[in-house]
Amino acid sequence: MKTYRVLVVEDDAPVRNLITTTLRANDYRYIAVSGGEEAVMETASHNPDIVLLDLGLPDMDGVEVIRRVRSWSNVPIIVISARNEDEDKIDALDAGADDYLTKPFSVNELLARLRVTQRRLMIMNAGGASDSVFVNGQLRIDYAAGCAYLGEEELRLTPIEYKILCLMAQNVGKVLTHKYITQQVWGSSWENDVVSLRVFMATLRKKLHAAPDMPQYIQTHVGVGYRMQRVDG
Amino acid sequence: MQHVLACLSSAPSNARIIAAAARMAQGFGARFTALYIETPDFAVASAADKQRLNENTRLAEQLGAQVETIAGEDIPFQIAEYARLSGVTTIVLGQSAASRRRILPRPSLTDQLIAYAPSVDIHIIPDGQFSARYRPKRAEDRDAAGIVTDVLRSIGSLLAATVLGVLFDNMGFTDTNIIMVYILAVMLISVITSRLVFSLIASVVSVFAFNYLFTEPRFSFAAYGTGYPVTFITMFLTAMITGTFAGRYKQQAGQAARNAHRTRILFDTDKLLSVAQGREEILRALAGQIGKLLNRTIVIYPAENGVLAEPLTYGHGAQIPCDGQMEREAAQWAYTHNHRAGATTEIMPEAAYMYLALRVGERVYGAVGIEAKDSPLDASENGILLSILGEGALALENEKNAREKEMAAVLAKNEQLRANLLRTISHDLRTPLTTIAGNASSLMSSGESFDQETRRRLSEDIYNDAMWLYNLVENLLYSTRFENGQIDLRQSTELLSDIVEEALRHIRPGARTIAYSAGDEYLLVHADARLLTQVVVNIVDNAVKYTPEGAVIEVVMRREDAMAVVEIADDGPGIAPEETERIFDKFYSGANKSRIADNRRSLGLGLYLCRAIVQAHGGWIRAGRRKPHGAVFTFAIPLKEVTFDEDLSGSGG
């Protein structure tokens, strides 16, 4: 199994310590830095597999770090933010971050996010993006036929619901902001589109969640956006 | 409190008296009032006298006096009345006024004052070089046109009387009727002309005309009748006295009218100012009244924190722009020096407006500009203007005091709340921190010797206490967003079920079951997602905290008219009926503390915050009891109605 290299960018020593201890205990390799400039430099020179980035850095805005890194690299970035920085979180996601963690987070949550990102990396590396069929658990999307299935049943979706589902599937594991989704689906992000998105998402989730014991394919991140999770089986 | 009163007059020596009174007031730390008694003679006073009176008034004003004008004839009585009503303790008079005597032996002003107001101290200031007897002069420079008109009117009246007399004579009426006609003419003259001298001359002329035309021998000034000299004298005296009285009556009527006008304006001002709410309204009422009185454009620069704010203009009559550096500087000067400036004054006379300080004593509340480029205010306008400004400044002062008092009360209350908060927090933080620190130190020092189960329990306690602290800090942080009634909502349109589900993800129910039902409807609300999530977290968290293990907590959503309703019910012990209101109060943490499942006290912030948040969203929250036992919390916020472009139930893909 591959050992992943993680760049930890966190200025607070105890939190940095917590993260690196967790990483070490779970067989990750890591580099820890405390500033934004260093983070950009380390990303360029060490080419890590995943970046864990605290938004509140002393020398540079975390969002700025993402913009700089994104100018040449597609390395997955997981943002770590305090809970009252919703807008910053959305900015970070729009700037190209893949996922976020809210302080205080549990160690298990951190590890789960890392696993999700690893799976994304595997799919990206396998070049599966060009597949004409997307499979996630019981969910199957046939892009060529323009149909989606849950198990053997064809899902009865409206055109917009289908469009949203495809968008989520293409970015599986990644949190998509409301703004991103509305821009992709409607081509704009008016208030009315955002409102519509809420309702389409709710109906879509209901159709994907046919039985109570089934897993949720689409997670809601209140105030931020949505994410399709990988489901086993 | 001491109250010094100086009497204003047009005398040159008056300035000394005002200065002396001002020094005295300052020495006593007393209130200082300058009083002017406007007598009927004032209307005919010379321009120089009026000018000097204006100067003296200004001087008094500059020295910090409240200037008052009262109309009346009996000067000592008016002064004494004013002193009695306004609680004056000291009256300052000049020597000349004190010793002024009339032709008839009358008691001096001082004697009369003492008689009228025996409890007031009276100070007499020597006049020095002005000791030469000063008498106010009458106006001499009346316009010639006025005199010509008066002369013409007098001649006309006398001619008419003569014609009527000739007519009566021809008809064989007696002399008496003719005399009556002449007396009537004199009376008429005294009414229609502006000076007594005309009626005096007219009395003399009418006696001679009567003598010349109607007494034997006709057309000569001789008279045969032995009784005629008496007739002439009586006629002259009668004409003169009736003429004088009529003239005086006319003046008094004029003064009474002016007086009534002034009283009405002051009364109206008082009434308007007393109902005005807040500074803005006071200023508007003030400007309105001054504008009504003077029919000029008024501009007010209210003072804010020691500097003049943007001016407020109130149009009356010609609109002359009051902007520009010059106007502002003049207003600033008036404000800073507590002295009038601008048009018609020595300070920056090029300005279009005259600026007066709006003040109570030494405390200045702004500057009032009155458009006076080409037409200065006359003394009576000035007097009443000062009264109105005084009233206005007093109203502003009262308003400011009331506001400060209110602010102080709020501040004191906040201080109290803060002290309570700090006390409660420090007390409540100690318990979990003790557990965290103690358990962590146990794990550090002898972690290896504990068995797996003990280590797990200690770690779990640390985790739970840390989460409890975390939630407390969240609530504190959110409550700061509601400080001073200012609410900082970051609203967007959200599905209510998303919010409730997000909240339930943060709950650790332990051995309790949470039964959640979203219902079939999509309830959209325009809300601050974070805050509304915290509402659900706090209520469900309370339900977990106050119910025994095995309890069931139901979370239900539904639509009720235009509201989205969330109901959170448990089957625990419930809330006492008398507590259903109070539990939403800040820092209220329950009368019966033993009910709390863990031994930790609540901060009494959670439900307070819930109510604040729900109310900020335009909704309501209430607590109730459930049969047979348990508590129900219900809150509702307005639904957001939206329309969609696409049919949601459509099929395909």
Coordinates of N, CA, C and O in Angstrom, one line a residue, chain B residues 325-447:
Chain B
Q325 N -17.6 77.9 3.2 CA -16.7 77.9 4.3 C -17.0 79.1 5.3 O -17.0 78.9 6.5
M326 N -17.3 80.2 4.7 CA -17.5 81.4 5.5 C -18.6 81.2 6.5 O -18.5 81.5 7.7
E327 N -19.8 80.7 6.1 CA -20.9 80.4 7.0 C -20.5 79.5 8.1 O -20.8 79.7 9.3
R328 N -19.8 78.4 7.7 CA -19.5 77.4 8.7 C -18.5 78.0 9.7 O -18.6 77.7 10.9
E329 N -17.6 78.8 9.2 CA -16.6 79.4 10.1 C -17.3 80.3 11.1 O -17.0 80.3 12.3
A330 N -18.3 81.1 10.6 CA -19.0 82.0 11.5 C -19.8 81.2 12.5 O -19.8 81.6 13.7
A331 N -20.4 80.1 12.1 CA -21.2 79.3 13.0 C -20.2 78.7 14.1 O -20.5 78.7 15.3
Q332 N -19.1 78.3 13.6 CA -18.1 77.7 14.5 C -17.6 78.7 15.5 O -17.5 78.4 16.7
W333 N -17.4 79.9 15.0 CA -17.0 81.0 15.9 C -18.0 81.2 17.0 O -17.7 81.3 18.2
A334 N -19.3 81.3 16.6 CA -20.4 81.6 17.5 C -20.4 80.4 18.6 O -20.6 80.7 19.7
Y335 N -20.2 79.2 18.1 CA -20.3 78.0 18.9 C -19.2 78.0 19.9 O -19.3 77.8 21.1
T336 N -18.0 78.3 19.4 CA -16.8 78.2 20.3 C -16.7 79.3 21.3 O -16.4 79.1 22.5
H337 N -17.1 80.6 20.8 CA -16.9 81.7 21.7 C -18.2 82.0 22.5 O -18.2 83.0 23.3
N338 N -19.3 81.3 22.2 CA -20.5 81.5 22.9 C -21.0 83.0 22.7 O -21.3 83.7 23.7
H339 N -20.9 83.5 21.5 CA -21.1 84.9 21.2 C -21.6 84.9 19.8 O -21.2 84.2 19.0
R340 N -22.5 85.9 19.5 CA -23.0 85.9 18.2 C -22.0 86.3 17.1 O -21.0 87.1 17.5
A341 N -22.1 85.9 15.9 CA -21.2 86.2 14.9 C -21.9 86.2 13.5 O -23.1 85.8 13.5
G342 N -21.3 86.6 12.5 CA -21.8 86.6 11.2 C -22.5 87.9 10.8 O -22.1 89.0 11.4
A343 N -23.5 87.9 10.0 CA -24.1 89.1 9.5 C -24.6 90.0 10.6 O -25.0 89.5 11.7
T344 N -24.5 91.3 10.4 CA -24.9 92.4 11.4 C -24.0 92.4 12.6 O -24.3 93.1 13.6
T345 N -23.0 91.6 12.7 CA -22.1 91.6 13.9 C -20.7 92.1 13.5 O -20.4 92.3 12.3
E346 N -19.8 92.2 14.5 CA -18.5 92.7 14.1 C -17.6 91.5 13.7 O -16.6 91.7 13.0
I347 N -18.1 90.2 14.0 CA -17.3 89.1 13.6 C -17.8 88.5 12.3 O -19.0 88.2 12.2
M348 N -17.0 88.5 11.3 CA -17.3 88.0 10.0 C -18.6 88.5 9.5 O -19.6 87.8 9.2
P349 N -18.8 89.9 9.4 CA -20.1 90.4 8.9 C -20.4 90.1 7.5 O -21.5 90.4 7.0
E350 N -19.4 89.5 6.7 CA -19.7 89.2 5.3 C -20.6 88.0 5.2 O -21.2 87.8 4.1
A351 N -20.8 87.3 6.3 CA -21.6 86.1 6.2 C -23.1 86.5 5.9 O -23.5 87.6 6.3
A352 N -23.9 85.6 5.3 CA -25.3 85.9 5.0 C -26.1 85.7 6.2 O -27.3 86.2 6.3
Y353 N -25.7 84.9 7.2 CA -26.5 84.6 8.3 C -25.9 85.2 9.6 O -24.7 85.4 9.7
M354 N -26.7 85.5 10.6 CA -26.2 85.8 11.9 C -26.3 84.6 12.7 O -27.3 83.9 12.7
Y355 N -25.2 84.3 13.4 CA -25.2 83.0 14.2 C -25.2 83.3 15.7 O -24.5 84.2 16.2
L356 N -26.1 82.6 16.4 CA -26.2 82.7 17.8 C -25.9 81.3 18.4 O -26.2 80.3 17.8
A357 N -25.3 81.4 19.6 CA -25.0 80.1 20.3 C -26.3 79.6 20.9 O -27.1 80.4 21.5
L358 N -26.5 78.3 20.8 CA -27.7 77.7 21.4 C -27.2 77.1 22.7 O -26.5 76.1 22.7
R359 N -27.6 77.8 23.8 CA -26.9 77.4 25.0 C -27.7 77.6 26.3 O -28.7 78.3 26.3
V360 N -27.3 76.9 27.3 CA -27.8 77.1 28.6 C -26.6 77.5 29.5 O -25.8 76.6 29.7
G361 N -26.6 78.8 29.9 CA -25.4 79.2 30.6 C -24.1 79.0 29.8 O -24.1 79.5 28.7
E362 N -23.2 78.3 30.2 CA -21.9 78.1 29.5 C -22.0 76.8 28.6 O -21.0 76.6 27.9
R363 N -23.0 76.0 28.7 CA -23.1 74.8 28.0 C -23.7 75.1 26.6 O -24.9 75.4 26.6
V364 N -23.0 74.9 25.5 CA -23.5 75.3 24.2 C -23.9 74.0 23.5 O -23.1 73.0 23.5
Y365 N -25.1 74.0 22.9 CA -25.6 72.8 22.2 C -25.6 72.9 20.7 O -26.1 72.1 20.0
G366 N -25.0 74.0 20.2 CA -25.0 74.2 18.7 C -25.1 75.7 18.4 O -24.9 76.6 19.3
A367 N -25.2 76.0 17.1 CA -25.3 77.3 16.7 C -26.5 77.5 15.8 O -26.8 76.6 15.0
V368 N -27.2 78.6 15.9 CA -28.4 78.8 15.1 C -28.1 80.0 14.2 O -27.7 81.1 14.7
G369 N -28.3 79.8 12.9 CA -28.1 80.9 12.0 C -29.4 81.5 11.5 O -30.4 80.8 11.2
I370 N -29.5 82.8 11.5 CA -30.7 83.5 11.0 C -30.3 84.4 9.8 O -29.4 85.2 10.0
E371 N -31.0 84.2 8.7 CA -30.7 85.0 7.5 C -30.9 86.4 7.8 O -32.0 86.8 8.2
A372 N -29.8 87.2 7.8 CA -29.9 88.6 8.2 C -29.0 89.5 7.4 O -28.4 90.4 8.0
K373 N -28.8 89.2 6.2 CA -27.7 89.9 5.4 C -28.1 91.4 5.3 O -27.2 92.2 5.6
D374 N -29.3 91.7 4.9 CA -29.6 93.1 4.7 C -30.5 93.7 5.7 O -30.7 94.9 5.8
S375 N -31.1 92.9 6.6 CA -32.1 93.4 7.5 C -31.8 92.9 8.9 O -32.1 91.7 9.2
P376 N -31.2 93.7 9.7 CA -30.9 93.2 11.1 C -32.2 93.1 11.9 O -33.2 93.6 11.5
L377 N -32.1 92.3 12.9 CA -33.3 92.1 13.8 C -33.5 93.3 14.6 O -32.6 93.9 15.1
D378 N -34.8 93.6 14.9 CA -35.0 94.7 15.9 C -35.0 94.2 17.3 O -35.0 93.0 17.5
A379 N -35.1 95.1 18.2 CA -34.9 94.7 19.6 C -35.9 93.8 20.1 O -35.6 92.8 20.9
S380 N -37.2 94.0 19.7 CA -38.2 93.1 20.3 C -38.1 91.7 19.7 O -38.3 90.7 20.4
E381 N -37.8 91.7 18.4 CA -37.6 90.4 17.7 C -36.4 89.7 18.4 O -36.5 88.5 18.7
N382 N -35.4 90.4 18.7 CA -34.2 89.9 19.4 C -34.5 89.3 20.7 O -34.1 88.2 21.0
G383 N -35.3 90.1 21.5 CA -35.7 89.6 22.8 C -36.4 88.3 22.8 O -36.0 87.3 23.5
I384 N -37.4 88.2 21.9 CA -38.2 87.0 21.9 C -37.4 85.8 21.3 O -37.5 84.7 21.7
L385 N -36.5 86.2 20.3 CA -35.6 85.2 19.8 C -34.8 84.5 20.8 O -34.6 83.3 20.9
L386 N -34.2 85.4 21.7 CA -33.3 84.9 22.8 C -34.1 84.0 23.7 O -33.7 83.0 24.1
S387 N -35.4 84.4 24.0 CA -36.2 83.5 24.8 C -36.5 82.2 24.2 O -36.3 81.1 24.9
I388 N -36.8 82.2 22.9 CA -37.0 80.9 22.2 C -35.8 80.0 22.2 O -35.8 78.9 22.5
L389 N -34.6 80.7 21.9 CA -33.4 79.9 21.9 C -33.1 79.3 23.3 O -32.6 78.2 23.4
G390 N -33.4 80.2 24.3 CA -33.2 79.7 25.7 C -34.0 78.5 25.9 O -33.5 77.4 26.4
E391 N -35.3 78.5 25.5 CA -36.2 77.4 25.7 C -35.7 76.2 25.0 O -35.7 75.0 25.5
G392 N -35.2 76.4 23.7 CA -34.7 75.3 22.9 C -33.5 74.7 23.5 O -33.4 73.4 23.6
A393 N -32.6 75.5 24.0 CA -31.4 75.0 24.5 C -31.7 74.2 25.8 O -31.1 73.1 26.0
L394 N -32.7 74.7 26.6 CA -33.1 74.0 27.8 C -33.7 72.6 27.4 O -33.4 71.6 28.1
A395 N -34.5 72.6 26.4 CA -35.1 71.3 25.9 C -34.0 70.4 25.5 O -34.0 69.2 25.8
L396 N -33.0 70.9 24.8 CA -31.9 70.0 24.3 C -31.1 69.5 25.5 O -30.7 68.3 25.6
E397 N -30.9 70.4 26.5 CA -30.2 69.9 27.7 C -31.0 68.8 28.4 O -30.4 67.8 28.8
N398 N -32.3 69.0 28.6 CA -33.1 68.0 29.2 C -33.0 66.7 28.5 O -32.9 65.6 29.1
E399 N -33.1 66.8 27.2 CA -33.1 65.6 26.3 C -31.8 64.9 26.5 O -31.7 63.7 26.7
K400 N -30.7 65.7 26.5 CA -29.4 65.1 26.7 C -29.2 64.5 28.1 O -28.7 63.3 28.2
N401 N -29.7 65.2 29.1 CA -29.6 64.6 30.4 C -30.4 63.3 30.5 O -29.9 62.3 31.1
A402 N -31.6 63.3 29.9 CA -32.4 62.1 29.9 C -31.7 61.0 29.2 O -31.7 59.8 29.7
R403 N -31.1 61.3 28.1 CA -30.4 60.3 27.3 C -29.2 59.7 28.1 O -29.0 58.5 28.2
E404 N -28.5 60.7 28.7 CA -27.3 60.2 29.5 C -27.7 59.3 30.6 O -27.1 58.3 30.9
K405 N -28.8 59.7 31.3 CA -29.3 59.0 32.4 C -29.7 57.5 32.0 O -29.3 56.6 32.6
E406 N -30.4 57.5 30.8 CA -30.8 56.2 30.3 C -29.5 55.4 29.9 O -29.5 54.2 30.2
M407 N -28.5 56.0 29.3 CA -27.3 55.3 28.9 C -26.6 54.8 30.1 O -26.1 53.7 30.2
A408 N -26.6 55.7 31.2 CA -25.9 55.3 32.4 C -26.6 54.0 33.0 O -26.0 53.1 33.5
A409 N -27.9 54.1 32.9 CA -28.7 52.9 33.5 C -28.4 51.7 32.7 O -28.2 50.6 33.3
V410 N -28.4 51.8 31.3 CA -28.1 50.6 30.5 C -26.7 50.1 30.8 O -26.5 48.9 30.9
L411 N -25.8 51.1 30.9 CA -24.4 50.8 31.2 C -24.3 50.0 32.5 O -23.6 49.0 32.6
A412 N -25.0 50.5 33.5 CA -24.9 49.9 34.8 C -25.5 48.5 34.7 O -25.0 47.6 35.3
K413 N -26.6 48.4 34.0 CA -27.2 47.1 33.8 C -26.3 46.1 33.1 O -26.1 45.0 33.5
N414 N -25.7 46.6 32.0 CA -24.7 45.8 31.3 C -23.6 45.3 32.2 O -23.1 44.2 32.2
E415 N -23.1 46.3 33.0 CA -22.0 46.1 33.9 C -22.4 44.9 34.9 O -21.6 44.0 35.1
Q416 N -23.6 45.0 35.3 CA -24.2 44.1 36.3 C -24.2 42.7 35.6 O -23.7 41.7 36.2
L417 N -24.7 42.7 34.3 CA -24.8 41.4 33.6 C -23.4 40.8 33.4 O -23.2 39.6 33.5
R418 N -22.5 41.7 33.0 CA -21.1 41.2 32.7 C -20.5 40.6 34.0 O -19.9 39.6 33.9
A419 N -20.7 41.3 35.1 CA -20.2 40.8 36.4 C -20.8 39.5 36.7 O -20.1 38.5 37.0
N420 N -22.1 39.4 36.5 CA -22.8 38.1 36.7 C -22.3 37.0 35.8 O -22.0 35.9 36.3
L421 N -22.1 37.4 34.6 CA -21.6 36.4 33.6 C -20.3 35.9 34.0 O -20.0 34.7 34.0
L422 N -19.4 36.9 34.3 CA -18.0 36.5 34.6 C -18.0 35.5 35.8 O -17.3 34.5 35.9
R423 N -18.8 35.9 36.8 CA -18.9 35.1 38.0 C -19.4 33.7 37.7 O -18.8 32.7 38.1
T424 N -20.5 33.6 36.9 CA -21.1 32.3 36.6 C -20.1 31.5 35.8 O -19.9 30.3 36.0
I425 N -19.5 32.2 34.8 CA -18.6 31.5 33.9 C -17.4 30.9 34.7 O -17.1 29.7 34.6
S426 N -16.8 31.7 35.5 CA -15.6 31.2 36.2 C -16.0 30.1 37.1 O -15.2 29.1 37.2
H427 N -17.1 30.2 37.7 CA -17.6 29.1 38.5 C -17.8 27.8 37.7 O -17.4 26.7 38.1
D428 N -18.5 28.0 36.6 CA -19.0 26.9 35.8 C -17.8 26.2 35.0 O -17.9 25.1 34.6
L429 N -16.8 27.0 34.7 CA -15.7 26.5 33.9 C -14.8 25.6 34.8 O -14.2 24.7 34.3
R430 N -14.8 25.9 36.1 CA -13.9 25.2 37.0 C -14.2 23.7 37.0 O -13.2 22.9 37.0
T431 N -15.5 23.3 37.1 CA -15.8 21.9 37.2 C -15.2 21.1 36.0 O -14.4 20.2 36.3
P432 N -15.6 21.4 34.8 CA -15.1 20.6 33.7 C -13.6 20.7 33.6 O -12.9 19.7 33.2
L433 N -13.0 21.9 33.8 CA -11.6 22.0 33.7 C -10.9 21.2 34.7 O -9.8 20.6 34.4
T434 N -11.4 21.1 35.9 CA -10.8 20.2 36.9 C -10.8 18.8 36.4 O -9.8 18.1 36.5
T435 N -11.9 18.3 35.9 CA -12.0 16.9 35.4 C -11.0 16.7 34.3 O -10.2 15.7 34.3
I436 N -10.9 17.7 33.3 CA -10.0 17.5 32.2 C -8.6 17.5 32.7 O -7.8 16.5 32.3
A437 N -8.2 18.5 33.5 CA -6.8 18.5 33.9 C -6.5 17.3 34.8 O -5.4 16.7 34.6
G438 N -7.4 16.9 35.7 CA -7.1 15.8 36.5 C -7.0 14.5 35.8 O -6.0 13.7 35.9
N439 N -8.0 14.2 34.9 CA -7.9 13.0 34.1 C -6.7 12.9 33.2 O -6.0 11.9 33.1
A440 N -6.4 14.1 32.6 CA -5.2 14.1 31.7 C -3.9 13.8 32.5 O -3.0 13.1 32.0
S441 N -3.8 14.4 33.7 CA -2.6 14.2 34.4 C -2.5 12.8 34.9 O -1.4 12.2 35.0
S442 N -3.6 12.1 35.2 CA -3.6 10.7 35.6 C -3.1 9.9 34.4 O -2.2 9.0 34.6
L443 N -3.6 10.2 33.2 CA -3.2 9.4 32.0 C -1.7 9.6 31.8 O -1.0 8.7 31.4
M444 N -1.2 10.9 32.0 CA 0.2 11.2 31.7 C 1.1 10.4 32.7 O 2.1 9.8 32.3
S445 N 0.7 10.5 34.0 CA 1.7 10.0 35.0 C 1.6 8.5 35.1 O 2.6 7.8 35.3
S446 N 0.4 7.9 35.1 CA 0.3 6.5 35.3 C -0.6 5.8 34.3 O -1.3 4.9 34.6
G447 N -0.6 6.3 33.1 CA -1.4 5.8 32.0 C -1.1 4.3 31.8 O -2.1 3.5 31.5

